[in-house]
Tab-separated table of C-alpha atoms in Angstrom:
chain	number	residue	atom	x	y	z
A	1126	UNK	CA	142.616	55.912	107.163
A	1127	UNK	CA	145.918	54.461	107.915
A	1128	UNK	CA	148.251	56.645	109.680
A	1129	UNK	CA	152.014	57.440	110.925
A	1130	UNK	CA	152.150	59.619	113.368
A	1131	UNK	CA	155.417	61.649	114.704
A	1132	UNK	CA	156.475	64.410	116.621
A	1133	UNK	CA	156.880	67.406	114.492
A	1134	UNK	CA	159.586	68.723	116.769
A	1135	UNK	CA	161.836	70.725	116.585
A	1136	UNK	CA	164.028	68.300	118.551
A	1137	UNK	CA	167.206	69.821	119.721
A	1138	UNK	CA	170.219	67.840	120.810
A	1139	UNK	CA	173.591	68.748	121.994
A	1140	UNK	CA	176.707	67.618	119.687
A	1141	UNK	CA	177.748	64.220	120.652
A	1142	UNK	CA	174.331	63.323	122.459
A	1143	UNK	CA	172.107	60.577	121.479
A	1144	UNK	CA	168.977	61.705	119.555
A	1145	UNK	CA	166.056	59.699	119.474
A	1146	UNK	CA	163.088	60.053	117.350
A	1147	UNK	CA	159.826	58.251	117.729
A	1148	UNK	CA	156.981	57.050	115.421
A	1149	UNK	CA	153.544	55.086	116.086
A	1150	UNK	CA	151.504	53.494	113.149
A	1151	UNK	CA	147.893	52.365	112.929
A	1152	UNK	CA	148.340	49.563	110.342
A	1153	UNK	CA	148.857	46.480	112.372
A	1154	UNK	CA	149.299	44.214	109.522
A	1155	UNK	CA	152.585	46.361	108.530
A	1156	UNK	CA	155.454	44.604	108.022
A	1157	UNK	CA	158.281	46.884	106.430
A	1158	UNK	CA	159.344	50.177	108.325
A	1159	UNK	CA	161.522	53.017	107.040
A	1160	UNK	CA	163.560	55.983	108.320
A	1161	UNK	CA	164.106	58.665	105.844
A	1162	UNK	CA	166.269	61.745	106.235
A	1163	UNK	CA	165.341	64.966	104.428
A	1164	UNK	CA	167.567	68.301	104.130
A	1165	UNK	CA	165.714	71.346	103.420
A	1166	UNK	CA	164.962	71.729	99.751
A	1167	UNK	CA	166.154	68.144	98.865
A	1168	UNK	CA	164.321	64.861	98.392
A	1169	UNK	CA	163.937	62.000	101.117
A	1170	UNK	CA	167.105	59.791	101.592
A	1171	UNK	CA	166.600	56.067	102.996
A	1172	UNK	CA	168.817	55.654	105.918
A	1173	UNK	CA	167.399	52.659	107.839
A	1174	UNK	CA	164.681	50.003	107.073
A	1175	UNK	CA	163.581	47.353	109.530
A	1176	UNK	CA	161.357	44.280	109.429
A	1177	UNK	CA	161.816	42.411	112.406
A	1178	UNK	CA	161.195	43.179	115.868
A	1179	UNK	CA	164.140	44.349	117.828
A	1180	UNK	CA	167.103	46.401	116.931
A	1181	UNK	CA	169.027	46.987	113.891
A	1182	UNK	CA	172.203	48.964	114.015
A	1183	UNK	CA	173.983	50.657	111.177
A	1184	UNK	CA	177.039	52.863	112.212
A	1185	UNK	CA	175.564	55.438	114.393
A	1186	UNK	CA	172.121	54.586	113.632
A	1187	UNK	CA	170.001	52.152	115.225
A	1188	UNK	CA	166.243	51.258	114.344
A	1189	UNK	CA	163.986	49.775	117.082
A	1190	UNK	CA	160.606	48.151	116.192
A	1191	UNK	CA	157.846	47.024	118.305
A	1192	UNK	CA	155.168	45.384	116.583
A	1193	UNK	CA	152.763	44.505	119.510
A	1194	UNK	CA	152.957	48.145	120.522
A	1195	UNK	CA	153.142	49.353	116.939
A	1196	UNK	CA	155.816	51.686	117.606
A	1197	UNK	CA	159.110	52.226	115.759
A	1198	UNK	CA	162.180	54.738	116.893
A	1199	UNK	CA	165.528	55.840	115.434
A	1200	UNK	CA	168.682	56.567	117.683
A	1201	UNK	CA	171.546	58.461	116.402
A	1202	UNK	CA	174.507	58.163	118.412
A	1203	UNK	CA	177.058	60.725	118.650
A	1204	UNK	CA	175.036	63.326	117.013
A	1205	UNK	CA	176.850	65.558	114.578
A	1206	UNK	CA	175.810	68.961	113.110
A	1207	UNK	CA	175.312	67.390	109.681
A	1208	UNK	CA	172.568	65.135	111.164
A	1209	UNK	CA	170.272	68.208	111.208
A	1210	UNK	CA	167.371	67.577	108.888
A	1211	UNK	CA	163.936	66.343	108.906
A	1212	UNK	CA	163.426	62.684	109.709
A	1213	UNK	CA	160.304	60.754	108.067
A	1214	UNK	CA	158.995	57.632	109.439
A	1215	UNK	CA	157.470	55.289	106.892
A	1216	UNK	CA	155.459	52.322	106.868
A	1217	UNK	CA	154.620	49.978	104.125
A	1218	UNK	CA	150.727	49.673	103.770
A	1219	UNK	CA	150.018	45.979	104.454
A	1220	UNK	CA	147.072	45.989	101.474
A	1221	UNK	CA	148.839	47.949	98.769
A	1222	UNK	CA	152.176	48.476	97.121
A	1223	UNK	CA	152.837	51.909	98.983
A	1224	UNK	CA	154.284	53.471	101.694
A	1225	UNK	CA	152.664	55.720	104.552
A	1226	UNK	CA	154.690	58.478	105.497
A	1227	UNK	CA	154.532	60.403	108.838
A	1228	UNK	CA	154.874	64.090	108.737
A	1229	UNK	CA	158.487	64.098	109.816
A	1230	UNK	CA	160.465	65.319	112.893
A	1231	UNK	CA	163.010	68.202	112.541
A	1232	UNK	CA	166.197	67.421	114.412
A	1233	UNK	CA	168.354	70.141	115.049
A	1234	UNK	CA	171.922	69.361	116.344
A	1235	UNK	CA	173.404	72.128	118.405
A	1236	UNK	CA	177.429	72.785	118.777
B	855	UNK	CA	175.347	54.225	89.097
B	856	UNK	CA	171.888	53.007	89.169
B	857	UNK	CA	169.654	55.824	90.104
B	858	UNK	CA	166.314	57.741	89.722
B	859	UNK	CA	166.605	60.759	87.424
B	860	UNK	CA	164.060	63.758	87.205
B	861	UNK	CA	163.916	66.439	84.722
B	862	UNK	CA	163.735	69.517	85.159
B	863	UNK	CA	165.021	70.041	88.347
B	864	UNK	CA	163.410	73.495	88.580
B	865	UNK	CA	160.164	74.377	86.541
B	866	UNK	CA	158.135	77.467	85.996
B	867	UNK	CA	155.035	77.686	84.520
B	868	UNK	CA	152.303	80.150	84.382
B	869	UNK	CA	148.873	79.511	85.886
B	870	UNK	CA	146.573	77.389	83.604
B	871	UNK	CA	149.571	76.170	81.370
B	872	UNK	CA	150.086	72.577	81.080
B	873	UNK	CA	153.569	71.160	82.248
B	874	UNK	CA	155.019	67.549	82.181
B	875	UNK	CA	157.560	66.265	84.693
B	876	UNK	CA	159.509	63.126	83.659
B	877	UNK	CA	161.115	60.625	85.737
B	878	UNK	CA	163.719	58.012	84.537
B	879	UNK	CA	165.188	54.954	86.422
B	880	UNK	CA	168.242	52.698	85.832
B	881	UNK	CA	167.259	50.331	88.693
B	882	UNK	CA	164.914	48.102	86.561
B	883	UNK	CA	162.208	48.448	89.588
B	884	UNK	CA	158.798	47.533	88.403
B	885	UNK	CA	157.036	50.336	90.742
B	886	UNK	CA	156.928	53.816	90.238
B	887	UNK	CA	155.396	56.517	92.335
B	888	UNK	CA	154.618	60.244	92.119
B	889	UNK	CA	154.528	62.168	95.158
B	890	UNK	CA	153.799	65.813	95.827
B	891	UNK	CA	155.482	67.545	98.873
B	892	UNK	CA	154.514	70.956	100.164
B	893	UNK	CA	156.667	72.887	102.553
B	894	UNK	CA	156.825	71.228	106.330
B	895	UNK	CA	154.623	68.426	105.082
B	896	UNK	CA	154.817	64.615	104.349
B	897	UNK	CA	155.051	63.746	100.776
B	898	UNK	CA	151.742	63.035	99.628
B	899	UNK	CA	151.235	60.109	97.119
B	900	UNK	CA	149.578	61.106	93.845
B	901	UNK	CA	149.576	57.520	91.942
B	902	UNK	CA	151.749	54.621	91.748
B	903	UNK	CA	152.398	51.964	88.761
B	904	UNK	CA	152.890	48.409	89.369
B	905	UNK	CA	154.503	47.445	86.077
B	906	UNK	CA	151.728	48.955	83.819
B	907	UNK	CA	149.009	48.769	86.251
B	908	UNK	CA	148.008	52.256	87.151
B	909	UNK	CA	146.788	53.006	90.872
B	910	UNK	CA	145.175	56.456	91.354
B	911	UNK	CA	145.198	57.557	95.086
B	912	UNK	CA	141.126	58.558	95.918
B	913	UNK	CA	142.106	62.245	96.721
B	914	UNK	CA	144.354	63.114	93.483
B	915	UNK	CA	142.875	65.795	91.605
B	916	UNK	CA	141.681	64.909	87.897
B	917	UNK	CA	144.067	68.063	87.167
B	918	UNK	CA	146.985	65.515	87.618
B	919	UNK	CA	147.691	62.555	85.214
B	920	UNK	CA	150.512	60.165	84.615
B	921	UNK	CA	152.041	58.073	81.723
B	922	UNK	CA	154.379	55.336	82.003
B	923	UNK	CA	155.510	54.406	78.450
B	924	UNK	CA	158.122	51.738	79.670
B	925	UNK	CA	159.777	50.365	82.667
B	926	UNK	CA	162.473	53.148	82.708
B	927	UNK	CA	160.096	56.003	82.213
B	928	UNK	CA	157.100	58.016	84.089
B	929	UNK	CA	155.624	61.301	83.382
B	930	UNK	CA	153.403	63.508	85.319
B	931	UNK	CA	151.155	65.943	83.623
B	932	UNK	CA	149.452	68.590	85.171
B	933	UNK	CA	146.578	69.813	82.814
B	934	UNK	CA	146.072	73.247	84.245
B	935	UNK	CA	148.183	74.281	87.144
B	936	UNK	CA	147.021	76.381	89.658
B	937	UNK	CA	148.940	78.437	92.269
B	938	UNK	CA	147.876	75.586	95.007
B	939	UNK	CA	149.697	72.877	92.768
B	940	UNK	CA	153.359	74.779	93.352
B	941	UNK	CA	155.204	72.098	95.429
B	942	UNK	CA	158.267	69.786	95.066
B	943	UNK	CA	157.145	67.027	92.634
B	944	UNK	CA	158.955	63.585	93.690
B	945	UNK	CA	159.367	60.272	91.664
B	946	UNK	CA	160.429	57.235	93.622
B	947	UNK	CA	160.831	53.323	92.599
B	948	UNK	CA	160.743	50.139	94.519
B	949	UNK	CA	161.720	46.824	92.881
B	950	UNK	CA	161.585	43.059	94.468
B	951	UNK	CA	162.771	44.576	97.808
B	952	UNK	CA	160.516	46.434	100.192
B	953	UNK	CA	162.564	49.743	99.946
B	954	UNK	CA	161.701	53.056	97.917
B	955	UNK	CA	164.322	55.321	96.659
B	956	UNK	CA	163.839	58.660	95.603
B	957	UNK	CA	164.788	61.022	92.794
B	958	UNK	CA	166.027	64.334	93.419
B	959	UNK	CA	162.726	65.952	92.677
B	960	UNK	CA	161.218	68.612	90.478
B	961	UNK	CA	160.592	72.017	92.157
B	962	UNK	CA	157.234	73.663	90.438
B	963	UNK	CA	156.508	77.338	90.465
B	964	UNK	CA	153.354	78.491	89.000
B	965	UNK	CA	153.024	82.124	88.363
């Protein structure tokens, strides 16, 4: 059973600080990793994807991937109240054309 | 704008009354997915189509079926909805890239 593990939170971060979200996965052959943001009652929105070891930056978001440790993380700099949402880590199955989701981390940015 | 569209956005049905949810896409993606998501849980993959090839998840109940008459459209049929089938149903697509994009979802209520 291929799994993606996340801390469910809630993770509370003061406005303007860095939020750090973490994820581990079991499928050692996975090559593609994604972070989705989901507001309550809405569908998931893709915010970052990363395929290579190291860091990938896009605006206030940085995704970090360490394949040897089977670990992927998302950093959100200068956190804003609008960043309050559930963040889903997702990993592409190495043997099928589908994505495996973690259960999500609920992030709350306090003013 | 190219996008994934789901209709209806809200569906109310009675216990045991068949219901059909629809998804269409203008992205010309070859893979389409149906997910079920309940409150505070990860999206659960029900099935997906790679072009016309249908792939059913092992734990998807027989009560759920799907049709993909062409590249643009995909339908989810729930033959005899039970109270436990009340959820958000999400359609997603992916193309030659590895990213997956979601529609806005259909919220199903079973009375």
